[in-house]
Amino acid sequence: EIVLTQSPGTLSLSLGERATLSCRASQTISSSYLAWYQQKPGQAPRLLIYSVSSRATGIPDRFSGSGSGTDFTLTISRLETEDFAVYYCQHYDSPPFTFGPGTKVDIQ
Amino acid sequence: EVQVVESGGGLVQPGGSLKLSCAASGFTFSGSAIHWVRQASGKGLEWIGRIKSKTSAYATSYAASVTGRFTISRDDSKNTAYLQMNSLKTEDTAVYYCSRSTMTTNWASDYWGQGTLVTVSS
């Protein structure tokens, strides 16, 4: 089973700042099967990024993904009010398709 | 409009059973994979399992925490997937989400339902 670790646990930033979220896998994730989701309280997760760096439909270009192998990054270039949420990475390489524990981005 | 809608949640006693449904519309259900993910109150997301399409022989995979107790199935004629949960434990209490994945997003889950709450308690 691939274990995903996310850091930091909480990121406190101001509007307009850059957010950098990390996701590290316990083993290499092949074929770029790594996704990022955003979740707000009381809502279902929302797909932001798939295949490490491809933005899902309707996702603003301030969200970008990068990485390979075992180290992956979600970057939000300039935080807007609606971006304060919890972010999860997930691999879908081989089952079980585990999620990371999440990074909470909150307002400083 | 693509939609997936879960139903069937509720209160069940430990050791009991419950069957959740995931009704889909607005897309070619038969060509998609369906996932079930749960989230206990205040906790993170836990992937439970997935069922592939007919072209992949409806193959299923499960998390270790539910293997042998939970079963995912689908009825393409009804555009519906199911999660049969047996031998329920208090730790299975959570909001259960279904989601679809397709080749369009390289099999990442792009549409999710709003979830259905399952409470396991005596």
Coordinates of C-alpha atoms in Angstrom, one line a residue:
Chain A
E1 CA 0.0 0.0 0.0
I2 CA 1.3 3.5 -0.9
V3 CA 1.2 5.8 2.0
L4 CA 0.9 9.5 1.3
T5 CA 2.2 12.2 3.7
Q6 CA 1.2 15.8 3.3
S7 CA 3.0 18.8 4.7
P8 CA 2.4 21.1 6.4
G9 CA -0.6 20.1 8.3
T10 CA -1.8 23.7 8.4
L11 CA -0.7 26.6 6.3
S12 CA -1.7 30.1 7.5
L13 CA -1.4 32.7 4.8
S14 CA -2.9 36.0 3.7
L15 CA -4.9 36.9 0.7
G16 CA -2.7 37.2 -2.4
E17 CA 0.1 35.1 -1.0
R18 CA 1.5 32.0 -2.6
A19 CA 0.7 28.6 -1.1
T20 CA 2.9 25.6 -1.6
L21 CA 1.6 22.2 -0.5
S22 CA 3.6 19.0 -0.4
C23 CA 2.6 15.4 -0.9
R24 CA 5.2 12.6 -0.5
A25 CA 4.6 9.0 -1.4
S26 CA 6.1 6.0 0.3
Q27 CA 7.0 4.5 -3.1
T28 CA 7.1 5.7 -6.7
I29 CA 3.8 6.5 -8.2
S30 CA 3.8 5.4 -11.8
S31 CA 2.1 6.8 -14.8
S32 CA 1.5 10.1 -13.1
Y33 CA -1.5 8.8 -11.2
L34 CA -1.6 11.6 -8.6
A35 CA -4.5 14.0 -8.0
W36 CA -5.3 16.9 -5.8
Y37 CA -8.7 17.7 -4.3
Q38 CA -10.1 20.7 -2.5
Q39 CA -12.7 20.3 0.2
K40 CA -14.7 22.9 2.1
P41 CA -16.8 22.3 5.2
G42 CA -20.0 20.4 4.5
Q43 CA -19.1 19.9 0.8
A44 CA -17.9 17.0 -1.3
P45 CA -14.3 17.0 -2.5
R46 CA -13.6 18.8 -5.8
L47 CA -11.0 17.6 -8.3
L48 CA -8.4 20.3 -8.9
I49 CA -5.5 18.5 -10.6
Y50 CA -5.1 15.0 -12.1
S51 CA -2.1 13.3 -13.7
V52 CA 0.2 15.4 -11.4
S53 CA -0.2 18.6 -13.4
S54 CA -3.4 18.7 -15.5
R55 CA -6.1 21.1 -14.3
A56 CA -9.6 19.7 -14.1
T57 CA -12.4 21.5 -16.0
G58 CA -13.2 24.9 -14.7
I59 CA -10.2 25.1 -12.3
P60 CA -8.5 28.6 -12.4
D61 CA -4.9 28.7 -13.6
R62 CA -3.7 30.0 -10.2
F63 CA -3.7 26.3 -9.3
S64 CA -0.8 24.2 -10.6
G65 CA 0.6 20.8 -9.8
S66 CA 4.1 19.4 -10.3
G67 CA 6.4 16.6 -9.3
S68 CA 7.3 13.1 -10.1
G69 CA 8.2 9.8 -8.5
T70 CA 7.5 10.3 -4.8
D71 CA 7.4 14.0 -4.4
F72 CA 4.6 16.2 -5.6
T73 CA 3.5 19.8 -5.1
L74 CA 0.3 21.8 -5.4
T75 CA 0.9 25.5 -5.8
I76 CA -1.7 28.3 -5.5
S77 CA -0.1 31.3 -7.0
R78 CA -2.2 34.0 -5.3
L79 CA -4.6 33.0 -2.6
E80 CA -8.2 34.2 -3.0
T81 CA -10.9 34.1 -0.4
E82 CA -12.5 30.9 -1.8
D83 CA -9.2 29.0 -1.7
F84 CA -9.2 28.7 2.1
A85 CA -10.0 25.0 2.5
V86 CA -8.5 21.6 3.1
Y87 CA -6.5 20.0 0.3
Y88 CA -5.9 16.3 -0.2
C89 CA -3.6 14.4 -2.5
Q90 CA -4.6 10.9 -3.7
H91 CA -2.8 8.4 -5.8
Y92 CA -4.6 6.0 -8.2
D93 CA -1.7 4.0 -9.3
S94 CA -2.7 0.6 -7.9
P95 CA -5.3 -0.2 -5.3
P96 CA -5.8 0.9 -2.5
F97 CA -6.1 4.4 -3.8
T98 CA -5.1 6.1 -0.6
F99 CA -5.4 9.8 0.3
G100 CA -3.0 11.9 2.2
P101 CA -4.1 13.3 5.6
G102 CA -4.7 16.7 4.1
T103 CA -3.4 20.3 4.4
K104 CA -5.6 23.0 5.8
V105 CA -5.1 26.4 4.3
D106 CA -6.5 29.1 6.5
I107 CA -6.4 32.8 6.8
Q108 CA -3.6 34.3 8.8
Chain B
E1 CA -25.4 17.8 -16.5
V2 CA -23.3 15.2 -14.8
Q3 CA -24.7 14.0 -11.5
V4 CA -24.1 11.3 -9.0
V5 CA -26.4 11.0 -6.0
E6 CA -26.0 8.8 -3.0
S7 CA -28.9 7.4 -1.0
G8 CA -29.6 4.7 1.6
G9 CA -27.7 6.0 4.6
G10 CA -29.1 5.9 8.1
L11 CA -28.8 4.5 11.6
V12 CA -27.8 0.8 11.9
Q13 CA -26.8 -1.3 14.9
P14 CA -23.3 -2.8 15.2
G15 CA -23.2 -6.1 13.3
G16 CA -26.0 -5.0 11.0
S17 CA -26.1 -4.4 7.2
L18 CA -26.9 -1.5 5.0
K19 CA -26.9 -1.0 1.2
L20 CA -26.1 2.4 -0.3
S21 CA -27.0 3.4 -3.8
C22 CA -25.2 5.8 -6.2
A23 CA -27.5 7.0 -9.0
A24 CA -25.8 8.6 -12.0
S25 CA -27.0 10.8 -14.8
G26 CA -25.7 13.0 -17.5
F27 CA -22.9 10.8 -18.8
T28 CA -22.2 7.3 -20.2
F29 CA -22.4 5.4 -16.9
S30 CA -21.3 2.1 -18.5
G31 CA -17.9 3.5 -19.5
S32 CA -17.0 4.9 -16.1
A33 CA -15.5 3.5 -12.9
I34 CA -17.3 4.2 -9.7
H35 CA -15.5 4.7 -6.4
W36 CA -16.8 4.9 -2.8
V37 CA -15.0 7.1 -0.3
R38 CA -15.9 7.8 3.3
Q39 CA -15.2 10.5 5.8
A40 CA -15.7 10.3 9.5
S41 CA -16.7 13.5 11.3
G42 CA -13.7 15.9 11.4
K43 CA -11.4 13.4 9.7
G44 CA -9.8 12.9 6.4
L45 CA -10.9 11.0 3.3
E46 CA -10.7 7.3 3.2
W47 CA -11.0 5.4 -0.2
I48 CA -13.1 2.3 0.3
G49 CA -13.2 0.7 -3.1
R50 CA -13.9 0.9 -6.8
I51 CA -15.7 -1.0 -9.5
K52 CA -14.5 -0.9 -13.1
S53 CA -16.6 -1.0 -16.2
K54 CA -17.9 -4.0 -18.1
T55 CA -14.9 -3.8 -20.5
S56 CA -12.7 -4.5 -17.4
A57 CA -15.0 -7.3 -16.3
Y58 CA -16.5 -5.2 -13.5
A59 CA -13.3 -5.7 -11.5
T60 CA -13.5 -4.5 -7.9
S61 CA -10.8 -3.5 -5.4
Y62 CA -11.2 -2.6 -1.7
A63 CA -9.4 -1.1 1.2
A64 CA -8.1 -3.5 3.8
S65 CA -10.4 -2.0 6.4
V66 CA -13.5 -3.2 4.5
T67 CA -12.4 -6.2 2.6
G68 CA -14.7 -9.2 3.3
R69 CA -17.4 -7.0 4.8
F70 CA -18.2 -4.5 2.0
T71 CA -19.1 -5.3 -1.6
I72 CA -19.4 -2.9 -4.6
S73 CA -21.7 -3.8 -7.5
R74 CA -23.3 -1.9 -10.4
D75 CA -26.3 -2.2 -12.7
D76 CA -25.5 -0.4 -15.9
S77 CA -29.1 -0.7 -17.1
K78 CA -30.2 1.4 -14.1
N79 CA -27.1 3.7 -14.2
T80 CA -26.6 2.8 -10.5
A81 CA -23.8 1.5 -8.3
Y82 CA -24.2 0.0 -4.9
L83 CA -22.2 -0.5 -1.7
Q84 CA -23.4 -3.4 0.4
M85 CA -22.1 -3.1 3.9
N86 CA -22.2 -6.1 6.2
S87 CA -20.9 -6.7 9.8
L88 CA -20.9 -3.0 10.4
K89 CA -18.8 -1.6 13.2
T90 CA -19.0 1.7 15.1
E91 CA -15.9 2.8 13.3
D92 CA -17.7 2.6 10.0
T93 CA -19.7 5.7 11.0
A94 CA -19.1 8.3 8.3
V95 CA -20.4 10.2 5.4
Y96 CA -20.1 8.0 2.3
Y97 CA -19.4 9.5 -1.1
C98 CA -19.5 8.0 -4.5
S99 CA -17.6 9.4 -7.4
R100 CA -17.1 8.6 -11.0
S101 CA -13.8 8.4 -12.9
T102 CA -13.2 8.2 -16.6
M103 CA -10.4 8.2 -19.2
T104 CA -11.0 12.0 -19.6
T105 CA -9.2 12.6 -16.3
N106 CA -6.9 9.6 -16.5
W107 CA -9.2 7.9 -14.1
A108 CA -9.2 10.5 -11.3
S109 CA -12.6 11.1 -9.7
D110 CA -14.0 14.2 -11.2
Y111 CA -17.7 14.1 -10.1
W112 CA -18.8 13.4 -6.6
G113 CA -22.1 13.2 -4.9
Q114 CA -23.0 15.1 -1.8
G115 CA -22.7 12.1 0.4
T116 CA -25.0 10.0 2.6
L117 CA -24.5 9.6 6.4
V118 CA -24.2 6.2 7.9
T119 CA -24.3 6.0 11.7
V120 CA -23.5 2.7 13.4
S121 CA -24.6 2.8 16.9
S122 CA -26.6 0.8 19.5

